[in-house]
Tab-separated table of C-alpha atoms and ligand atoms in Angstrom:
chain	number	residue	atom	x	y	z
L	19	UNK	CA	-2.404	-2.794	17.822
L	20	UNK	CA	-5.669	-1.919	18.317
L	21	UNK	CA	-7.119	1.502	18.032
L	22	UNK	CA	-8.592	1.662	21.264
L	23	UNK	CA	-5.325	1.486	22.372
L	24	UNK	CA	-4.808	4.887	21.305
L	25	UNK	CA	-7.659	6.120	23.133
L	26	UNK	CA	-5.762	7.362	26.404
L	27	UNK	CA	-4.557	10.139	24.130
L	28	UNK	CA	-6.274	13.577	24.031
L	29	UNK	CA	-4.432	15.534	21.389
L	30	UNK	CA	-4.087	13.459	18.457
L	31	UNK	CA	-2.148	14.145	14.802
L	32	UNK	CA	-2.644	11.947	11.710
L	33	UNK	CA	0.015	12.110	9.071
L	34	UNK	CA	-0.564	10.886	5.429
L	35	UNK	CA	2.943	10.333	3.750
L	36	UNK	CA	4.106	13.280	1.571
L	37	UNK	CA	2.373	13.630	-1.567
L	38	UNK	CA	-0.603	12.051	-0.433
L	39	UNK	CA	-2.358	9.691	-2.693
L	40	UNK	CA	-5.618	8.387	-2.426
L	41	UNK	CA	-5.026	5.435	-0.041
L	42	UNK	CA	-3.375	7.872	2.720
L	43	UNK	CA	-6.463	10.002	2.774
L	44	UNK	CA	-8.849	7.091	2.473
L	45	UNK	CA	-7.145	5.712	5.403
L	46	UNK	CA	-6.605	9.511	7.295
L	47	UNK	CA	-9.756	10.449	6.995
L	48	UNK	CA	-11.302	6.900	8.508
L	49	UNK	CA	-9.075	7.422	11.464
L	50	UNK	CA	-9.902	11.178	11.791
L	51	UNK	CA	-13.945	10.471	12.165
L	52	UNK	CA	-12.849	7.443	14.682
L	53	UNK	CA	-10.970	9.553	17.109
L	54	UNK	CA	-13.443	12.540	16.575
L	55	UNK	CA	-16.110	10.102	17.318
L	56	UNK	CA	-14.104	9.202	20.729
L	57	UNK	CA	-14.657	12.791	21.217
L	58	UNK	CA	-10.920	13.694	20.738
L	59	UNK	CA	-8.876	17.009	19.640
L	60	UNK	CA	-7.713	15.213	15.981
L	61	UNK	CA	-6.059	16.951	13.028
L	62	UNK	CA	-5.260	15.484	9.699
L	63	UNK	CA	-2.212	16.607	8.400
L	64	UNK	CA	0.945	15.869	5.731
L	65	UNK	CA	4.114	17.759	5.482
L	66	UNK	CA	6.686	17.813	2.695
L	67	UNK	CA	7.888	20.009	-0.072
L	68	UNK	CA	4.844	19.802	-2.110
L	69	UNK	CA	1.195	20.649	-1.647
L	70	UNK	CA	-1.073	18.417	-3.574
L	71	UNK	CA	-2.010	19.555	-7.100
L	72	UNK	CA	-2.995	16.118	-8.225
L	73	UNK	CA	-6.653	16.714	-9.965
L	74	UNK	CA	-8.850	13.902	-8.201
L	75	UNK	CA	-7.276	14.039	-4.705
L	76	UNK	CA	-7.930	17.938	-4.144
L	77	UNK	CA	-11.448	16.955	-5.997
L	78	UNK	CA	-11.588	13.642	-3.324
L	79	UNK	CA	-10.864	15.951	-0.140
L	80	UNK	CA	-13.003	18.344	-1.883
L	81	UNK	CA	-16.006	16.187	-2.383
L	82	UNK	CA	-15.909	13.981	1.131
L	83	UNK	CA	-15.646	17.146	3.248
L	84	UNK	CA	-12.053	15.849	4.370
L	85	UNK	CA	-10.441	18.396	6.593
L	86	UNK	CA	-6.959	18.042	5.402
L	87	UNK	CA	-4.196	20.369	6.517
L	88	UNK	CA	-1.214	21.015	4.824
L	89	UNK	CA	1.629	22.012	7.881
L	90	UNK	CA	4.928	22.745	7.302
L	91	UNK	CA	6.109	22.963	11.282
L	92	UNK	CA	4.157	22.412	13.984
L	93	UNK	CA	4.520	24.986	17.069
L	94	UNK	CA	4.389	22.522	19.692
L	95	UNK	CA	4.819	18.929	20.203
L	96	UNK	CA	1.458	16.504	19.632
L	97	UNK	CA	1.010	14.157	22.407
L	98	UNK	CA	0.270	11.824	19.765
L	99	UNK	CA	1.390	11.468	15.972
L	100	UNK	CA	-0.063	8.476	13.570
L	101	UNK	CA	1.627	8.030	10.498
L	102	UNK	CA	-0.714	6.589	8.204
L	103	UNK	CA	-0.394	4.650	4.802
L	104	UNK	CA	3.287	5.399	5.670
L	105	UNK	CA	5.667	4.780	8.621
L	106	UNK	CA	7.463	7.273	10.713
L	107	UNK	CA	11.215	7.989	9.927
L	108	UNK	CA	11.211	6.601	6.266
L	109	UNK	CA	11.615	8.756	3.535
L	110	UNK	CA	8.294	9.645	1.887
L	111	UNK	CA	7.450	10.846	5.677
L	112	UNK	CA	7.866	14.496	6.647
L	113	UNK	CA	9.632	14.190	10.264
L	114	UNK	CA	7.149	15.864	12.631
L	115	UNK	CA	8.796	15.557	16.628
L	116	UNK	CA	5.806	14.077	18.752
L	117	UNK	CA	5.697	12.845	22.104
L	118	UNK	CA	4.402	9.396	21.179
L	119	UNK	CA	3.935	7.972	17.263
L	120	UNK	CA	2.107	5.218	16.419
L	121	UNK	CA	1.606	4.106	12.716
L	122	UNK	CA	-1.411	2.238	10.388
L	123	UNK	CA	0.445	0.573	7.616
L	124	UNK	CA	0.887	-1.606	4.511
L	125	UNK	CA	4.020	-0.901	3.258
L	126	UNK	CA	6.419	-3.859	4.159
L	127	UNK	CA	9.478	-2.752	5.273
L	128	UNK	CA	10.575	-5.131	7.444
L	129	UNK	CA	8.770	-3.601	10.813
L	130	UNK	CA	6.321	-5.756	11.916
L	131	UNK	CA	2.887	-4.743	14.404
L	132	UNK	CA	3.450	-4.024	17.748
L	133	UNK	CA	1.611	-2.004	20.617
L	134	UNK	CA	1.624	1.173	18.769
L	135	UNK	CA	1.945	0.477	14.956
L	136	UNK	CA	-0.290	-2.336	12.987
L	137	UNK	CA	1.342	-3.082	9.653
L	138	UNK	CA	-0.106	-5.652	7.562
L	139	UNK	CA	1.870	-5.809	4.222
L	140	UNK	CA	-0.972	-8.467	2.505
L	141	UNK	CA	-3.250	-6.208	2.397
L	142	UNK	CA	-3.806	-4.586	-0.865
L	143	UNK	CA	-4.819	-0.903	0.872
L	144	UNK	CA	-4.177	0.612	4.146
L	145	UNK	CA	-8.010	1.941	3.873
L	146	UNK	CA	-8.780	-1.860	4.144
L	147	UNK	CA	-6.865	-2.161	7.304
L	148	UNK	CA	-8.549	1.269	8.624
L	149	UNK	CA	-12.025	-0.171	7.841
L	150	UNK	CA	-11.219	-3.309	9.720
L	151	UNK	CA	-10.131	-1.492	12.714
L	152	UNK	CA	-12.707	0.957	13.026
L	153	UNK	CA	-15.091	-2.066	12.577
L	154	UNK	CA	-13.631	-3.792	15.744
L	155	UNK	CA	-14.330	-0.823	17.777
L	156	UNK	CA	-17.529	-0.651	16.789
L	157	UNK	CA	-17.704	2.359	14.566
L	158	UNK	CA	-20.090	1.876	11.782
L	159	UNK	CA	-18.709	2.696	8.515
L	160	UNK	CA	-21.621	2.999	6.607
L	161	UNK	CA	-23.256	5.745	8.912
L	162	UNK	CA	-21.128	8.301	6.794
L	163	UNK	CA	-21.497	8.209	2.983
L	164	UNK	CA	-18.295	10.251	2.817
L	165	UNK	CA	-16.552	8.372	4.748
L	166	UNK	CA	-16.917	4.780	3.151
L	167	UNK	CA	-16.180	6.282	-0.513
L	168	UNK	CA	-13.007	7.489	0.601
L	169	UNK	CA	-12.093	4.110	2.183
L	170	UNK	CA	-13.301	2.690	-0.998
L	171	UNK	CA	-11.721	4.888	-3.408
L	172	UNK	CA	-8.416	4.481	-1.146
L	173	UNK	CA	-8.558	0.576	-1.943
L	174	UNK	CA	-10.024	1.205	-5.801
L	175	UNK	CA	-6.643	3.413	-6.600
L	176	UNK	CA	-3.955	0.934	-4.259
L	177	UNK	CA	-5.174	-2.167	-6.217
L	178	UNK	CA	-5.241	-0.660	-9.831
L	179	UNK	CA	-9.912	-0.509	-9.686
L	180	UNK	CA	-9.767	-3.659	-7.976
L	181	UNK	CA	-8.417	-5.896	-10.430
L	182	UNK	CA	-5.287	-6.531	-7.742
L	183	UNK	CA	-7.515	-7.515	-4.819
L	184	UNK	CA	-6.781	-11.005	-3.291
L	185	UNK	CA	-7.542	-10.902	0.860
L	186	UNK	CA	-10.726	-12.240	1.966
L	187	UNK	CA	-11.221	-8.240	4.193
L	188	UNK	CA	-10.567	-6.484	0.752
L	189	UNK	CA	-13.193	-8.157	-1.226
L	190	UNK	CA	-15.624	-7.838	2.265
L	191	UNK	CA	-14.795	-4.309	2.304
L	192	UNK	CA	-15.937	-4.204	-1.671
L	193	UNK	CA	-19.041	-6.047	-0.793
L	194	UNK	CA	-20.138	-3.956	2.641
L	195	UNK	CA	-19.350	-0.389	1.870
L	196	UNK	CA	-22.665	1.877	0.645
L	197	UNK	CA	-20.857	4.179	-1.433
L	198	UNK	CA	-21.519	7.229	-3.558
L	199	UNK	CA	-21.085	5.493	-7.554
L	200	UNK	CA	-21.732	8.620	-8.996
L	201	UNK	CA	-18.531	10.220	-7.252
L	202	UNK	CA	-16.021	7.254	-7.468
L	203	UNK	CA	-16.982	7.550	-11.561
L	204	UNK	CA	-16.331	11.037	-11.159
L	205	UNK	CA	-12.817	10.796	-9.616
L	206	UNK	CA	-11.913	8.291	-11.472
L	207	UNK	CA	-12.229	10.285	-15.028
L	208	UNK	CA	-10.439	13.020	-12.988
L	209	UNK	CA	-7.002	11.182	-13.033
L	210	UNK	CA	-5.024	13.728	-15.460
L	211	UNK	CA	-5.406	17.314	-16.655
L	212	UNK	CA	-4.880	17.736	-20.386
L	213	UNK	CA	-1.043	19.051	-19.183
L	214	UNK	CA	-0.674	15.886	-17.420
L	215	UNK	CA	-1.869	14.447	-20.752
L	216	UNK	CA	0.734	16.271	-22.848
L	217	UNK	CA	3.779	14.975	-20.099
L	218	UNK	CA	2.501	11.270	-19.866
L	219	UNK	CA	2.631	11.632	-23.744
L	220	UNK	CA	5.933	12.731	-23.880
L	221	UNK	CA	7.282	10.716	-21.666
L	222	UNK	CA	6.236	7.810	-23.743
L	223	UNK	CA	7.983	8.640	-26.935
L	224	UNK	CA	11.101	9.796	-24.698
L	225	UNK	CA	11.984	5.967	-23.615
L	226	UNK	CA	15.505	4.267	-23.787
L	227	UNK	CA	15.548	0.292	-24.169
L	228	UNK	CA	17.651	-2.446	-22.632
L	229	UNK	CA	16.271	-5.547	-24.515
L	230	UNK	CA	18.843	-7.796	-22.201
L	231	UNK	CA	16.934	-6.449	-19.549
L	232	UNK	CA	13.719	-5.764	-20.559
L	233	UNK	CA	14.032	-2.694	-19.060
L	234	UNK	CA	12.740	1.424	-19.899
L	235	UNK	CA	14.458	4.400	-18.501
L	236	UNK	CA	11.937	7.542	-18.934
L	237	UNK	CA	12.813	10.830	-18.500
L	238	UNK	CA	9.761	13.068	-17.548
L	239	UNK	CA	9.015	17.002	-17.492
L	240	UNK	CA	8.476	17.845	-14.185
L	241	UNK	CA	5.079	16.664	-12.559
L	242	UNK	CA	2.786	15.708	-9.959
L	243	UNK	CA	4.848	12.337	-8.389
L	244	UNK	CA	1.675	10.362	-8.794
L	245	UNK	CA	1.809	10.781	-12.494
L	246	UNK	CA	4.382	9.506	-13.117
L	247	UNK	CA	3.138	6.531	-11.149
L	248	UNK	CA	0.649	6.337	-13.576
L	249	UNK	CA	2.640	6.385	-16.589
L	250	UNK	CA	5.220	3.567	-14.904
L	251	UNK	CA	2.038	1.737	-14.628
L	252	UNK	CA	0.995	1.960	-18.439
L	253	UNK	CA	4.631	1.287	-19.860
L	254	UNK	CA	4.879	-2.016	-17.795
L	255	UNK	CA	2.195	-3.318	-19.634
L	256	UNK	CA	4.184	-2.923	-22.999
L	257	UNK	CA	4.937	-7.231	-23.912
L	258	UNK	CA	8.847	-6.568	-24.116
L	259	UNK	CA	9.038	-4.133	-20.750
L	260	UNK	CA	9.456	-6.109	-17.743
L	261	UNK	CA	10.909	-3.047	-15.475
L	262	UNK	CA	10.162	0.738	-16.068
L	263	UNK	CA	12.285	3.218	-14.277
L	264	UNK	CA	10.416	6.751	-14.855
L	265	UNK	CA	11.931	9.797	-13.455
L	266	UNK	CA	11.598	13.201	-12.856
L	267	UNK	CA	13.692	16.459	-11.768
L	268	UNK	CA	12.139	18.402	-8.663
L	269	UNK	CA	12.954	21.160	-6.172
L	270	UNK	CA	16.322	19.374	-4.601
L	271	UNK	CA	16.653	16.329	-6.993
L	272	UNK	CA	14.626	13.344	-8.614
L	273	UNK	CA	11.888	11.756	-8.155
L	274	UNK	CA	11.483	8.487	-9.408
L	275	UNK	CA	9.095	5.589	-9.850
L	276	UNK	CA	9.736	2.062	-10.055
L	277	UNK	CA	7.079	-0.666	-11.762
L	278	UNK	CA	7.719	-4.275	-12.329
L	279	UNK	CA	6.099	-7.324	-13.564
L	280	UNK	CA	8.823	-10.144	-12.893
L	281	UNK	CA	9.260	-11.793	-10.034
L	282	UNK	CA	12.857	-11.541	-10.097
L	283	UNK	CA	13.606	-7.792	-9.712
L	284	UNK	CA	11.662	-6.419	-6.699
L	285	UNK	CA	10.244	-2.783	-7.127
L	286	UNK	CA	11.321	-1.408	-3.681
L	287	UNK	CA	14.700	-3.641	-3.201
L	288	UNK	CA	15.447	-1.810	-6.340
L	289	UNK	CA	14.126	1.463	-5.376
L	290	UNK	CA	16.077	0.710	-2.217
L	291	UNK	CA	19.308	0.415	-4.317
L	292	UNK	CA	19.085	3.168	-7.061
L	293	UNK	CA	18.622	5.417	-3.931
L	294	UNK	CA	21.171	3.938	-1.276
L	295	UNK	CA	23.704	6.592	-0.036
L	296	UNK	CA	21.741	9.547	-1.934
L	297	UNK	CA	18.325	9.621	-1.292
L	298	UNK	CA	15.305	7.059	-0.146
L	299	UNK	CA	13.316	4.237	-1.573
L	300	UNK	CA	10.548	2.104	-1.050
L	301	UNK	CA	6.615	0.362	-1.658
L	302	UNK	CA	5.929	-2.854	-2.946
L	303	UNK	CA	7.070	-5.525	-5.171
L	304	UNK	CA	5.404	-4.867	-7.686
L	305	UNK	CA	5.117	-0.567	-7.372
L	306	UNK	CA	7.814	1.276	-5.329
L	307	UNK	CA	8.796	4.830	-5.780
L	308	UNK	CA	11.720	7.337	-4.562
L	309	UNK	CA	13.903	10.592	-3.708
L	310	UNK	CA	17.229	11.400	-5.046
L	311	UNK	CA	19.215	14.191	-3.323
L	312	UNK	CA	20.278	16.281	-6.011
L	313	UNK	CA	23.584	17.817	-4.040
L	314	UNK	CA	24.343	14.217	-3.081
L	315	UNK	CA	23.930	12.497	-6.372
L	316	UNK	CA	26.429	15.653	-7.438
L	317	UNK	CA	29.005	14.660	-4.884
L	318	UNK	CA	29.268	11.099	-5.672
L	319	UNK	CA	28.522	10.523	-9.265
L	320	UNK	CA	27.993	14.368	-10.748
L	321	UNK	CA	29.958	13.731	-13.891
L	322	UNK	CA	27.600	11.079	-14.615
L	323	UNK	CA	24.408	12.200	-15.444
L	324	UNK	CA	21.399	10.888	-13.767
L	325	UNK	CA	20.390	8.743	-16.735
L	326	UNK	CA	23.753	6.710	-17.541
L	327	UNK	CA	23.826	6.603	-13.225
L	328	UNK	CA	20.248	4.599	-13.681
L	329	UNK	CA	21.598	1.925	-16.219
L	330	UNK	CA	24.833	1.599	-14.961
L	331	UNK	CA	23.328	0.863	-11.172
L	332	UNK	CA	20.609	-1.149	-12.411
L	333	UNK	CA	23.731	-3.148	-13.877
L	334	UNK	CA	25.278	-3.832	-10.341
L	335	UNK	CA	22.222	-4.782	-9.320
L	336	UNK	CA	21.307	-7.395	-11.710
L	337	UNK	CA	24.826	-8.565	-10.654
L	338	UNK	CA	24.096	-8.424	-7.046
L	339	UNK	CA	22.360	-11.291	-6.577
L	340	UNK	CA	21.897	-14.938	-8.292
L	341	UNK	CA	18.142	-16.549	-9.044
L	342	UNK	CA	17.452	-19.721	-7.873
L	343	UNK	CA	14.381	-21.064	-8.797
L	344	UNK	CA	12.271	-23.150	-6.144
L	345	UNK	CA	10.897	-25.418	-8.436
L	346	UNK	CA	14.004	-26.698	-9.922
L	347	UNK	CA	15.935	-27.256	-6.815
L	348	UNK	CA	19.665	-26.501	-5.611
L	349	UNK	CA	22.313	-28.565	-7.532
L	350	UNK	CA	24.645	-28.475	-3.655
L	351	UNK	CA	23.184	-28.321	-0.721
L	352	UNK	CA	26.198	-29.298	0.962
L	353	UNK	CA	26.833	-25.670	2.680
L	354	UNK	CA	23.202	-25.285	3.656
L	355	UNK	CA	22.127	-25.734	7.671
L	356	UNK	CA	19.947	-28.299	8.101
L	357	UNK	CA	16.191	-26.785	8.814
L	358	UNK	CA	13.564	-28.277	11.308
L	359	UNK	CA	10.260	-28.015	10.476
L	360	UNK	CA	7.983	-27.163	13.985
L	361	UNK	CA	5.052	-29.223	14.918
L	362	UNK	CA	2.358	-27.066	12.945
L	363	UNK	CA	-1.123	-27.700	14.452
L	364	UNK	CA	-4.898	-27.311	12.222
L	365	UNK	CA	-8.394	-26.715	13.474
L	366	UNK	CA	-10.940	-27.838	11.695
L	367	UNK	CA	-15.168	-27.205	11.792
L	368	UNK	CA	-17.748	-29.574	10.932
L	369	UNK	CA	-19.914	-27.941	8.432
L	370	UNK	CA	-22.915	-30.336	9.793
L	371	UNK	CA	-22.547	-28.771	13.299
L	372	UNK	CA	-23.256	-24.998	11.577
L	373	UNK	CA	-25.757	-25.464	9.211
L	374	UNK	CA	-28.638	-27.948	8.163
L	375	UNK	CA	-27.198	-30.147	5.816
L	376	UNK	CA	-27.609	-29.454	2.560
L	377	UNK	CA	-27.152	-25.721	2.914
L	378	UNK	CA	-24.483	-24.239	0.110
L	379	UNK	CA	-22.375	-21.616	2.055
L	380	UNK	CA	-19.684	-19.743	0.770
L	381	UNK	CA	-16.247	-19.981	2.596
L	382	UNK	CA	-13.836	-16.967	1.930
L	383	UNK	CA	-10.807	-17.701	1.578
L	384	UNK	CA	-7.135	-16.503	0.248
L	385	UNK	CA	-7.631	-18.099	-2.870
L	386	UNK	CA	-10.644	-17.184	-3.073
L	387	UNK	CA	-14.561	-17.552	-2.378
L	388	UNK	CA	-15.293	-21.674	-2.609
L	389	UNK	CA	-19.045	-23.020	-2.015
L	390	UNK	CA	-19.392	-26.411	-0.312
L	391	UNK	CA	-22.458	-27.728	0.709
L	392	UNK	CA	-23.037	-28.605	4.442
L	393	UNK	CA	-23.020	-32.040	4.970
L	394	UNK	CA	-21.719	-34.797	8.181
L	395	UNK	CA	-18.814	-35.465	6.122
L	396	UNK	CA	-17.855	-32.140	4.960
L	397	UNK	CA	-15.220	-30.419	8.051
L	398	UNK	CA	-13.384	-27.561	6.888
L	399	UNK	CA	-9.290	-27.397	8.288
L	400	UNK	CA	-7.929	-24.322	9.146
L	401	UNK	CA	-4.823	-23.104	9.575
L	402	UNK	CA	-3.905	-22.312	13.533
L	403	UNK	CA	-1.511	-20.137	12.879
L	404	UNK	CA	-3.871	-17.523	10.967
L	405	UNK	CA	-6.176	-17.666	14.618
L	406	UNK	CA	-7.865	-14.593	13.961
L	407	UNK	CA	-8.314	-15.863	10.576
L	408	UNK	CA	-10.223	-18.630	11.794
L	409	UNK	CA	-12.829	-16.400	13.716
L	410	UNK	CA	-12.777	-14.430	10.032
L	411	UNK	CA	-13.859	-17.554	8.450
L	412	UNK	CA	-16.088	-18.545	10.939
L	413	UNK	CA	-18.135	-15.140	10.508
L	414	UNK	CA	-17.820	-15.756	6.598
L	415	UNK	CA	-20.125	-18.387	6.505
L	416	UNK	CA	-23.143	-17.094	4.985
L	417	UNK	CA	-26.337	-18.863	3.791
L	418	UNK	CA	-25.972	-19.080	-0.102
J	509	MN	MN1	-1.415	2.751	0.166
C-alpha cells in the first residue's frame, strides 16, 4: 500500500493498539502530520479499558506536542480508520465501526500487504515502516524535530535501544533522523516510577521454576501492561530461563506477557495457545503479550487457578508439536511430497559502471554494511525477488 493511496479520504482516524506503547505513537503521530500535511481532517486516537499511565509515554506525547485522544465510542462512523502498530479485529485493538480501515503494521500474523494495509513483519518497528512511507511521498521527516524523535524513540523502545536492529531501513532511519538527544535520554530514564520499582521487584522474588523447561511463571501486583513487559524482558536474561510467562490480574481478567530466547517455543504461538478459547494473544517470536477473560477462564477451568492453568497448558503445548532440526536432517522422508524448486532469477551491477574504480563504497545489506572497492571485476548480485530492494541498494551506494 502506499499512503497516497489513502489520500481520496477526507475524514481520517488513526488508531494505536490499546495500551499504546511507544512504537504506536511513534508511528501515529508520523501518519497524523502526513495526512495533516495533505491538508486532511485527522485524529489520533486509541480505545480500550485503560488510559495510559505509563511514565515516559504521557511524558513522550507530552514533550512532542502529540495530539493524542483517548475515545471510548465514537458518535459517528469515520470514513476512514488506520490501525497502526496493530491490525484491525485482533485483540489488543479496540473495535471502532468505520466505513473503510486500512492498517500500518509489523506484527506478523499471517495477513500479508494489500491495497489498504502494508504489513512488513522484518521490520524491527512500525515507526521504521512510517518513516519509509512518508519518505516516498515526499514528506520530509526532518522538517519537524518532534516528529523524527518520536519515530526514533518508537524504533529505540521496539528493538530493546537498538541493540535488535538488523534491516538495512532501520539502521538508515538511525543514521538520517536529526533528533532531540537530550529528550530520548530523558525518556529513557523515565521508564518506571519508584511504585513500578517496588512491583518489578516483587515480581522477581515471586518466581516459580520448571528446570525441565527452563521456564518462570511470575505473578505480578497489578500494573501498567508495559511493565510487565519490561520485567519479562529482564528475567529472560537470567542463564537458566529460557521462557518467562509474567502475569497480571486486571479489570475483567489477566494480562499476560510472554518473552523467549529459544528458538523452539515461539512467543506469540504460545501466547496464541495460553489464550485460545478465553481470551487473545499475539507479537513476535521473541516478545508477545495477551488477554485472559476472567468469566471465561472461570467457566472452563475455574477450579484451577490461573497459575497451575499456565503450567499445565504450557505442558500440552510442549507436547503439541515435535522439533526437527534443519541441520540434522529427517531420518524418513518417505511420506513427504516431493518439492520443486522455481527458476529463481539474480540481477547483478557492475561496480566499475557506478563509480571510478578504486572508490570504497559501502553496500547495505541484511547482514549487514560490507565495503568493496569499485573495480571492472567487482559486480554485485542481487536478489530479484527483493526488486524494491534492489533500487534500496542501488541508492545505498555512498562514496566512503
Ligand atoms: Mn511496535
Amino acid at each position: 500500500m502506499k499512503l497516497r493511496t489513502l489520500d481520496r479520504f477526507n475524514e481520517i482516524v488513526i488508531q494505536m493498539h490499546d495500551n499504546p506503547d511507544a512504537d504506536a505513537v511513534g508511528s501515529g503521530f508520523a501518519l497524523y502530520k502526513y495526512f495533516r500535511w495533505k491538508g486532511k481532517d485527522v485524529r489520533l486516537i486509541y480505545g480500550g479499558k485503560f488510559k495510559i499511565t505509563k511514565r515516559n509515554i504521557l511524558m513522550m506525547i507530552d514533550e512532542l506536542d502529540i495530539p493524542v485522544e483517548y475515545v471510548k465510542e465514537f458518535d459517528y462512523k469515520p470514513e476512514l480508520l488506520l490501525t497502526v502498530d496493530c491490525q484491525y479485529g485482533e485483540g489488543n485493538v479496540f473495535k471502532f465501526e468505520a466505513e473503510n480501515i486500512a492498517m500500518v503494521d509489523h506484527h506478523n500474523t499471517g495477513r500479508s500487504s494489500d491495497a489498504m494495509c502494508e504489513i512488513r513483519s522484518h521490520i524491527v518497528s512500525c515507526s521504521t515502516i512510517c518513516f519509509d512511507m512518508l519518505k516516498n511521498e515526499g514528506f520530509d521527516v526532518n522538517g519537524d524535530v518532534n516528529l523524527a524523535t518520536a519515530l526514533y524513540y518508537g524504533l529505540f523502545m521496539d528493538s530493546n535501544e537498538l541493540s535488535e536492529i538488523r534491516h538495512p531501513l532501520d539502521h538508515d532511519m538511525v543514521e538520517e533522523l536529526k533528533i532531540n538527544r537530550s529528550l530520548i535520554s530523558k525518556f529513557k530514564h523515565s521508564n518506571f516510577t519508584l511504585q513500578e520499582l517496588e512491583t518489578a521487584g516483587i515480581a522477581l522474588v515471586r518466581y516459580s521454576y520448571d528446570e525441565k523447561k527452563r521456564l518462570s511463571i511470575i505473578k505480578a501486583n497489578p500494573c501498567d501492561p508495559n511493565i510487565l513487559g519490561l520485567i519479562g524482558d529482564l528475567v529472560v536474561q537470567v542463564d537458566s530461563i529460557d521462557i518467562n510467562i509474567i502475569f497480571n490480574e486486571c479489570p475483567g481478567g489477566y494480562k499476560l506477557s510472554i518473552r523467549s530466547c529459544v528458538a523452539e517455543v515461539a512467543s506469540n504461538e504460545l501466547a496464541e495457545f495460553l489464550t485460545e478459547g478465553i481470551g487473545n494473544g499475539g507479537g513476535h517470536l521473541d516478545k508477545a503479550g495477551g488477554f485472559i477473560n476472567k468469566n471465561k477462564f472461570d467457566e472452563l477451568y475455574g477450579a484451577q487457578g490461573i497459575e497451575s492453568y499456565f503450567f499445565s497448558r504450557v505442558d500440552d503445548y510442549f507436547d503439541s508439536y515435535d522439533i526437527f532440526y534443519a541441520d540434522e536432517g529427517l531420518d524418513d522422508y518417505s511420506k513427504f511430497r516431493p518439492h520443486i524448486k522455481l527458476p529463481y532469477t539474480y540481477g547483478y551491477v557492475k561496480t566499475a559502471d557506478m563509480f571510478e574504480p578504486g572508490t570504497e563504497c559501502r553496500v547495505r545489506t541484511y547482514e549487514g554494511d560490507v565495503y568493496v572497492t569499485a573495480k571492472d571485476d567487482i559486480y554485485l548480485m542481487i536478489e530479484f525477488l527483493q526488486y524494491i530492494f534492489i533500487i534500496e541498494i542501488m541508492n545505498y551506494f555512498v562514496k566512503y
